Amino acid sequence: MRRIFNLVLTIAILCFAVVAQAATVTDARWGIQSENVLRFVIAVDKPVTYNVKLEGTSLRVLVNADVANQVMGTKSVRSSLADSMTMKQEGSLAVLEVPLKQSLSADNYRSFVLRQSIPGKIPYRIVVDLDGSKALAKPTVSNQPVKKPANSGAIWDAPSSDSSSRGSWTDRFKKPGTVAPRLTPSERVRLSIEQARNAAKVKQQEQEAPAAATTEPAAPKNTVEPAAPKTGAEQSTAPAQSEIKTAQAGAAVVVAKQVTQVPKETTTAVKANNKAAVQNTTTQGDLKRILNAKREARRRAAAEMADKDKKKKDKDDDLKVIKGSGKYKISGGLKDKVITLDAGHGGSDPGAIGLGGTMEKNLTLAIAKKTAALLNKAGAKVRMTRTTDKDVEGPYASDKEELQARVNVAEKHNSDLFISIHINSSVNRDIRGVSSYYYPKSSHDARLAKAVQRRLVTSTGMNDLSVREAGFYVIKRSTMPAALLELGFISNRKEETIMRTNSYQEKAAQAIYNGIKQYFG
């Protein structure tokens, strides 16, 4: 009996050890987000707690997990804020350490958690955004656990609304204090106006009573009893100091008494006159302060805009930009036309993910390949931004670098046409249909989008969500006519199921082919 008990106890201990196994950091990456925000993403295989420490020129993200061997080490970072990042193990903590080029404070970062998209495949992710130019609005306190998530969009998506603050997992960490919000230029003007109005009210209240008193007649001189004259050598024509104080006190009492005896109508009229005078005086001061505040707000807004434009220009200068000849054909049939097809997303970026686990990157690649086969058969010369499941620029590229790499393919081959294929998604799961987008850099972009949209609606039978103008990077930055296609909603369960079928993919490819053929005439 004792042997059986020992055996059961041993098995229970082993099971507990397996369950209590620590979480593991499976990846650590960096990227440049919108407006030059440096982002760090740490992927873990299960919910964990973490803490962010930003002090001076050192950023440390401490995660209650182990670090996988392939993740350990130092990687280079291309940013104005940092040159490198190091992932290491310190005792029971996984530590991401980033030496910074400038001294920052807790106001310059925010952290949040991205929910797990596909259990077992897409990991939990801890995200830290760093901005050296301004204080970031913090959606969460950094001392928090990763919550058990539901399915949600792309891998490097926006922060989850469910990432809420939790308690500390060790008394070593201290929650950061609250930060006063920064005011916009318009808010600063409104604050200046309110402060001026409040100051005017206070000034008015202070001046009302004295002004009313001075309008009353002075107290009669005979109300103060004269002091008794001094005798002998001490006699003087000037009154003594004590006598002056006594006279002043008596006069003040009489004046106050007389003021209280003034008829009510007279007092009201005097106060009204004094109030008007005070208002006239303060209005001029208020106006001056308001105008100065507005001028200062405009100056600061212009300075901030110039600073943003400079940073944007500096960042654009770092991109590997290829410019083609700028010449393209718009007619004459498909033969010998150079057409670039861009299968949206790919590699480390799955794009939108459906309820059934379908990834946008797989659908766009399948449809792009079928479209390329039809165009090549008709005599066109097709160039594709990707033919496999990979990033075009690379897995650690920023959004702009990845998008520019796709445009570069079209520019490098002096394409006559650029088509970017995507699958749509929405928080409203009832929305369905196809749509096409263009940027009006020429008169041919809209013509291309309309030709393809008509064929998509006819061929697939899906709802017509029309042709729309938009500033998407790839269609705006390409010099040749371009269109971006959204071939259905992966967030709609019915359309997700339809788009996974070979039949739909062939219909979509045939529709794109027919639209391009009509465009060239």
mmCIF file with all atom_site columns, N, CA, C and O in Angstrom, residues 13 153 208 277 284 347 379 426 447:
data_model
loop_
_atom_site.group_PDB
_atom_site.id
_atom_site.type_symbol
_atom_site.label_atom_id
_atom_site.label_alt_id
_atom_site.label_comp_id
_atom_site.label_asym_id
_atom_site.label_entity_id
_atom_site.label_seq_id
_atom_site.pdbx_PDB_ins_code
_atom_site.Cartn_x
_atom_site.Cartn_y
_atom_site.Cartn_z
_atom_site.occupancy
_atom_site.B_iso_or_equiv
_atom_site.pdbx_formal_charge
_atom_site.auth_seq_id
_atom_site.auth_comp_id
_atom_site.auth_asym_id
_atom_site.auth_atom_id
_atom_site.pdbx_PDB_model_num
ATOM 1  N N  . ILE A 1 13  ? 3.928   14.847  -8.370  1.00 0.00 ? 13  ILE A N  1
ATOM 2  C CA . ILE A 1 13  ? 5.016   15.832  -8.341  1.00 0.00 ? 13  ILE A CA 1
ATOM 3  C C  . ILE A 1 13  ? 5.537   16.106  -9.744  1.00 0.00 ? 13  ILE A C  1
ATOM 4  O O  . ILE A 1 13  ? 5.782   17.255  -10.133 1.00 0.00 ? 13  ILE A O  1
ATOM 5  N N  . GLY A 1 153 ? -6.584  39.636  -35.373 1.00 0.00 ? 153 GLY A N  1
ATOM 6  C CA . GLY A 1 153 ? -5.783  40.311  -36.386 1.00 0.00 ? 153 GLY A CA 1
ATOM 7  C C  . GLY A 1 153 ? -4.361  39.848  -36.577 1.00 0.00 ? 153 GLY A C  1
ATOM 8  O O  . GLY A 1 153 ? -3.974  38.738  -36.274 1.00 0.00 ? 153 GLY A O  1
ATOM 9  N N  . GLU A 1 208 ? -14.169 96.662  -6.456  1.00 0.00 ? 208 GLU A N  1
ATOM 10 C CA . GLU A 1 208 ? -15.543 97.155  -6.302  1.00 0.00 ? 208 GLU A CA 1
ATOM 11 C C  . GLU A 1 208 ? -15.734 97.953  -5.014  1.00 0.00 ? 208 GLU A C  1
ATOM 12 O O  . GLU A 1 208 ? -16.202 99.080  -5.016  1.00 0.00 ? 208 GLU A O  1
ATOM 13 N N  . ALA A 1 277 ? -16.270 100.188 -15.631 1.00 0.00 ? 277 ALA A N  1
ATOM 14 C CA . ALA A 1 277 ? -14.892 100.668 -15.781 1.00 0.00 ? 277 ALA A CA 1
ATOM 15 C C  . ALA A 1 277 ? -13.901 99.525  -15.651 1.00 0.00 ? 277 ALA A C  1
ATOM 16 O O  . ALA A 1 277 ? -12.934 99.418  -16.409 1.00 0.00 ? 277 ALA A O  1
ATOM 17 N N  . GLN A 1 284 ? -9.402  94.899  -22.296 1.00 0.00 ? 284 GLN A N  1
ATOM 18 C CA . GLN A 1 284 ? -8.220  95.208  -23.091 1.00 0.00 ? 284 GLN A CA 1
ATOM 19 C C  . GLN A 1 284 ? -7.067  94.262  -22.747 1.00 0.00 ? 284 GLN A C  1
ATOM 20 O O  . GLN A 1 284 ? -6.374  93.752  -23.622 1.00 0.00 ? 284 GLN A O  1
ATOM 21 N N  . GLY A 1 347 ? 5.457   36.238  -44.989 1.00 0.00 ? 347 GLY A N  1
ATOM 22 C CA . GLY A 1 347 ? 6.552   36.038  -44.045 1.00 0.00 ? 347 GLY A CA 1
ATOM 23 C C  . GLY A 1 347 ? 6.108   36.280  -42.613 1.00 0.00 ? 347 GLY A C  1
ATOM 24 O O  . GLY A 1 347 ? 5.173   35.649  -42.118 1.00 0.00 ? 347 GLY A O  1
ATOM 25 N N  . GLY A 1 379 ? 0.674   36.826  -73.091 1.00 0.00 ? 379 GLY A N  1
ATOM 26 C CA . GLY A 1 379 ? 1.823   37.528  -73.662 1.00 0.00 ? 379 GLY A CA 1
ATOM 27 C C  . GLY A 1 379 ? 2.379   38.656  -72.819 1.00 0.00 ? 379 GLY A C  1
ATOM 28 O O  . GLY A 1 379 ? 3.327   39.340  -73.228 1.00 0.00 ? 379 GLY A O  1
ATOM 29 N N  . SER A 1 426 ? -12.836 43.578  -40.778 1.00 0.00 ? 426 SER A N  1
ATOM 30 C CA . SER A 1 426 ? -13.566 44.608  -40.026 1.00 0.00 ? 426 SER A CA 1
ATOM 31 C C  . SER A 1 426 ? -14.003 44.043  -38.683 1.00 0.00 ? 426 SER A C  1
ATOM 32 O O  . SER A 1 426 ? -14.206 42.826  -38.534 1.00 0.00 ? 426 SER A O  1
ATOM 33 N N  . ARG A 1 447 ? -9.222  54.837  -63.759 1.00 0.00 ? 447 ARG A N  1
ATOM 34 C CA . ARG A 1 447 ? -9.732  54.020  -64.877 1.00 0.00 ? 447 ARG A CA 1
ATOM 35 C C  . ARG A 1 447 ? -9.381  52.549  -64.677 1.00 0.00 ? 447 ARG A C  1
ATOM 36 O O  . ARG A 1 447 ? -10.203 51.655  -64.923 1.00 0.00 ? 447 ARG A O  1
#
